[in-house]
XYZ file of C-alpha atoms in Angstrom:
246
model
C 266.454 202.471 239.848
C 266.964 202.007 235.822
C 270.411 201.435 234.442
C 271.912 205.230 233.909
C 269.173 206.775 235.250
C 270.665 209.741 237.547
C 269.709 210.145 241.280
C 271.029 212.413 244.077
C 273.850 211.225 245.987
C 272.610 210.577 249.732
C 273.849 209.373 252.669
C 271.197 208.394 255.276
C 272.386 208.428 258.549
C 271.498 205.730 261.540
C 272.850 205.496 264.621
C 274.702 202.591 265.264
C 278.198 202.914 265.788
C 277.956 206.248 267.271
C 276.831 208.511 263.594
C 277.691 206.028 261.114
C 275.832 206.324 257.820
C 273.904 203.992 255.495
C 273.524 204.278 251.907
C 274.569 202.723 247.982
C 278.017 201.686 247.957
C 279.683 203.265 244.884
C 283.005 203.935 243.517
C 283.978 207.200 241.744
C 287.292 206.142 240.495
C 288.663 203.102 238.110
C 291.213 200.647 239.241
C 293.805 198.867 236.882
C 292.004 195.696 235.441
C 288.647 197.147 236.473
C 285.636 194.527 234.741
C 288.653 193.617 232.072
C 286.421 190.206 230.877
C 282.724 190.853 232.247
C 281.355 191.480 229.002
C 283.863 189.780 226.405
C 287.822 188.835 225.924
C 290.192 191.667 226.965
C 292.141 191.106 224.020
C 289.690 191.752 221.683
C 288.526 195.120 222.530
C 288.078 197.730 219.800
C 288.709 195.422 217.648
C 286.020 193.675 215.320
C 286.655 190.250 216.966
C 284.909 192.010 220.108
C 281.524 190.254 221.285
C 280.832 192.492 224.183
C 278.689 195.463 224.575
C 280.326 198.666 225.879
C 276.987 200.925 226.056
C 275.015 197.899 227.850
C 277.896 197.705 230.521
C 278.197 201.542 230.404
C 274.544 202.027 230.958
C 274.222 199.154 233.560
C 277.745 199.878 236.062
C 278.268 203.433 235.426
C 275.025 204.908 236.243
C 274.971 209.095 236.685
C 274.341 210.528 240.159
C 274.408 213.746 241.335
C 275.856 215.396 244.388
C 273.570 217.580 246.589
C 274.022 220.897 244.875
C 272.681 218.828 241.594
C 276.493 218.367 240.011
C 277.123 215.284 237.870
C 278.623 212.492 239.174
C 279.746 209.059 237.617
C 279.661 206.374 239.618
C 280.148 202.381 239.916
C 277.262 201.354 241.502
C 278.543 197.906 242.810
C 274.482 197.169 243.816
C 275.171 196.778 247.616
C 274.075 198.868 250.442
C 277.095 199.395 253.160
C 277.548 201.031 256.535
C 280.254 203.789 256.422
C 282.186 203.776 259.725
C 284.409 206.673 261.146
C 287.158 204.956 260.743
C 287.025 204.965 257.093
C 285.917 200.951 256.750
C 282.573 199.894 255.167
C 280.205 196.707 256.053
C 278.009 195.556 253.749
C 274.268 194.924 254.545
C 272.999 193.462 251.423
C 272.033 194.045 247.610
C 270.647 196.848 247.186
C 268.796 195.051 243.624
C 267.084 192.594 246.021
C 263.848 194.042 246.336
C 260.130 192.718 246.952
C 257.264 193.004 245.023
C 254.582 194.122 247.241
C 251.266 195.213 246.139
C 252.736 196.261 242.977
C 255.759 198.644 244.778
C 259.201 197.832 245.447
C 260.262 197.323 248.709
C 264.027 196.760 249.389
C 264.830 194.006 251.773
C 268.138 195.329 253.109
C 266.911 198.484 254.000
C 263.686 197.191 256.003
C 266.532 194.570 257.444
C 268.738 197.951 258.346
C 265.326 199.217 260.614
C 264.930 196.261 262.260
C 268.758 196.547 263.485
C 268.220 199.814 264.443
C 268.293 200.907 268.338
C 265.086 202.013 269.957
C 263.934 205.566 269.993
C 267.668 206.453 267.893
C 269.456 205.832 271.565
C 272.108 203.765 272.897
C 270.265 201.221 273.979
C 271.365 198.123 272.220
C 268.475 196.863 269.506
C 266.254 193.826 270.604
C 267.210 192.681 267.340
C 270.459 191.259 267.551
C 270.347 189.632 263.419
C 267.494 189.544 260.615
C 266.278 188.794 257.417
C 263.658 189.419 255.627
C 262.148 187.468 252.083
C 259.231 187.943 250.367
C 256.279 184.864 250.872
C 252.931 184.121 248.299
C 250.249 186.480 249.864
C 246.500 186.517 248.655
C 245.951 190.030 248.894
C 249.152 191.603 247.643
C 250.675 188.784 245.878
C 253.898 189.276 248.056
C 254.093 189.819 251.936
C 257.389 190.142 253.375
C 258.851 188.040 256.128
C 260.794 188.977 258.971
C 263.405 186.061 259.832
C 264.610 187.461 263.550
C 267.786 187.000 266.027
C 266.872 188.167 269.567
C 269.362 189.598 271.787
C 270.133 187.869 274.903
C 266.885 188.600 277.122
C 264.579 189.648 274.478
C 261.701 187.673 273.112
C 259.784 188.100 269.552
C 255.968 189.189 271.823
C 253.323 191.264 270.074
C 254.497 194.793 271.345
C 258.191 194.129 270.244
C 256.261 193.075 267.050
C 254.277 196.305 266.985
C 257.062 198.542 267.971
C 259.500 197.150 265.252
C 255.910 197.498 262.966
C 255.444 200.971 263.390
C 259.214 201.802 263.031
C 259.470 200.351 259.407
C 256.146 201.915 259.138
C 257.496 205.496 260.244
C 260.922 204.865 257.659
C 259.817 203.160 254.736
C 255.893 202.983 254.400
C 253.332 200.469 255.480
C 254.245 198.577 252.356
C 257.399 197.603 253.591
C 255.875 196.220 257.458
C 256.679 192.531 257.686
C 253.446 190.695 257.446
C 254.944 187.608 258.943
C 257.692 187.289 262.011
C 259.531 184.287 262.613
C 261.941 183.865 265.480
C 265.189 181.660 264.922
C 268.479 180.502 266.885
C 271.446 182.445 263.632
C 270.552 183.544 260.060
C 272.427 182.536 257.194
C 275.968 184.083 255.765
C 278.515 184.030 253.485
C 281.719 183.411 254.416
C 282.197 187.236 253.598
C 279.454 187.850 255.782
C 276.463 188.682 253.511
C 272.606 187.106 254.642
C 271.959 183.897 252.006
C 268.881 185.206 251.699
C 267.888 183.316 248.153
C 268.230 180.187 250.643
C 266.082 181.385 253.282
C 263.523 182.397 250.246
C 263.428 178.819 249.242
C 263.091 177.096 252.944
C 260.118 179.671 253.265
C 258.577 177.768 250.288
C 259.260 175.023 251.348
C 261.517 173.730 249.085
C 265.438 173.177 248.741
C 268.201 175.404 250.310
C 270.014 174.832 246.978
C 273.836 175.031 246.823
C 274.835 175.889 250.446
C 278.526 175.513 249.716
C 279.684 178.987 250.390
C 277.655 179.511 253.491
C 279.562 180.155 256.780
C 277.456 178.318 259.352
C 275.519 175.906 258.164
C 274.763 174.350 261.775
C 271.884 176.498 261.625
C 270.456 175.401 258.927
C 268.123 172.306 260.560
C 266.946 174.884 262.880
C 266.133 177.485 260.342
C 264.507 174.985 257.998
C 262.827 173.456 261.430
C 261.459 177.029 262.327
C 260.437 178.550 258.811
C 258.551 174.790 258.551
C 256.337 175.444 261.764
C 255.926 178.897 260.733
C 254.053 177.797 256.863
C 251.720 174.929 259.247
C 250.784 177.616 261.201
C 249.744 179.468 258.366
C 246.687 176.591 257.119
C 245.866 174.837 254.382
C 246.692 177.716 251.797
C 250.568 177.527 252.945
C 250.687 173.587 252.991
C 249.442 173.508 249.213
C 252.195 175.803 248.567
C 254.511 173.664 249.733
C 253.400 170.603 248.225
């Protein structure tokens, strides 16, 4: 999506949690103190001593939608995609903005992550899946391929027909552009200590190269194992991966 473009309001619906729905977190109403410094000092505003830009924040936060009968809406799109739960509460899956370049099309990590999660044949059968991630890796032919990163459930193992069910499901909901190319199997993905995947770090141990600043992260006794698994993964891969890495 462009900054201000408008786009329909829509909620799409999964079934975990018994008709919970999936879609852009946005708020339609201000709060006192709302994004008082993001783009300058609060004291200066109106005033000539202000340095920030009102249409460029405008333009970038409070991007038009509409609802389904095609009436305006503004909304702050806060750039995450959450789980609305009948209770009222929302979990957050991941950034909406983080999005893989495959073949020249966008593919958007979270909601190929949000498939994988989901139980089999729209049941209540818990998912074999029990945590994911997915990153996009160097591939020769489209220039990105994305990457599955996998927690199995208790009892379930990461075999070719779990791969090709999981295949043609993100297949069936997003487009064959958006099918993992690659499928690695670890013990615990990364998180926040608010609970959101790290998944610039995985991105980097894919690569081979440096987690980076793993400060904030909220188990980092995974991380050998990660960094163990994502390395046997690229060896597998030949002499094209191992180059990368050096």
């Amino acid at each position: 999506d462009r900054p201000g473009e408008s786009r329909t309001r829509r909620r799409v619906a999964t079934t975990a949690g018994g008709g919970s729905e999936q879609g852009r977190l946005v708020v339609t109403q201000p709060w006192p103190g709302m994004a008082r410094t993001i783009w300058g000092d609060a004291a200066n505003v109106g005033t000539p001593g202000w340095k920030g830009d009102n249409k460029a924040y405008a333009a970038a936060y409070w991007c038009g939608y509409a609802d389904e009968e095609g009436r305006p809406l503004l909304g702050f799109d806060l750039g995450d995609l959450a789980t609305a739960w009948p209770d009222g509460s929302f979990s957050v899956s991941g950034r909406s903005p983080e999005m893989l370049k495959v073949g020249g099309l966008a593919v958007s990590a979270a909601e190929v992550e949000a498939t994988l999660l989901k139980p089999h044949d729209g049941g209540g059968e818990a998912p074999a899946v029990a945590d994911c991630v997915v990153v996009g890796v160097p591939d020769a032919a489209r220039g990105m391929a994305p990457l599955a990163v996998l927690v199995m459930r208790a009892g379930a193992a990461l075999g070719t027909a779990l791969v090709d069910g999981l295949s043609e499901r993100v297949r069936d909901d997003h487009g064959a552009d958006h099918v993992p190319a690659h499928w690695v199997q670890v013990a615990a993905v990364l998180r926040t200590l608010s609970g959101k995947v790290m998944r610039e770090v995985v991105s980097r141990l894919a690569a081979g190269g440096f987690p980076g600043d793993v400060g904030g992260m909220a188990n980092p006794e995974c991380l050998v194992e990660l960094q163990a698994a994502l390395d046997d993964w690229r060896a597998d891969r030949g002499p094209a991966a191992k180059r990368a890495r050096r």
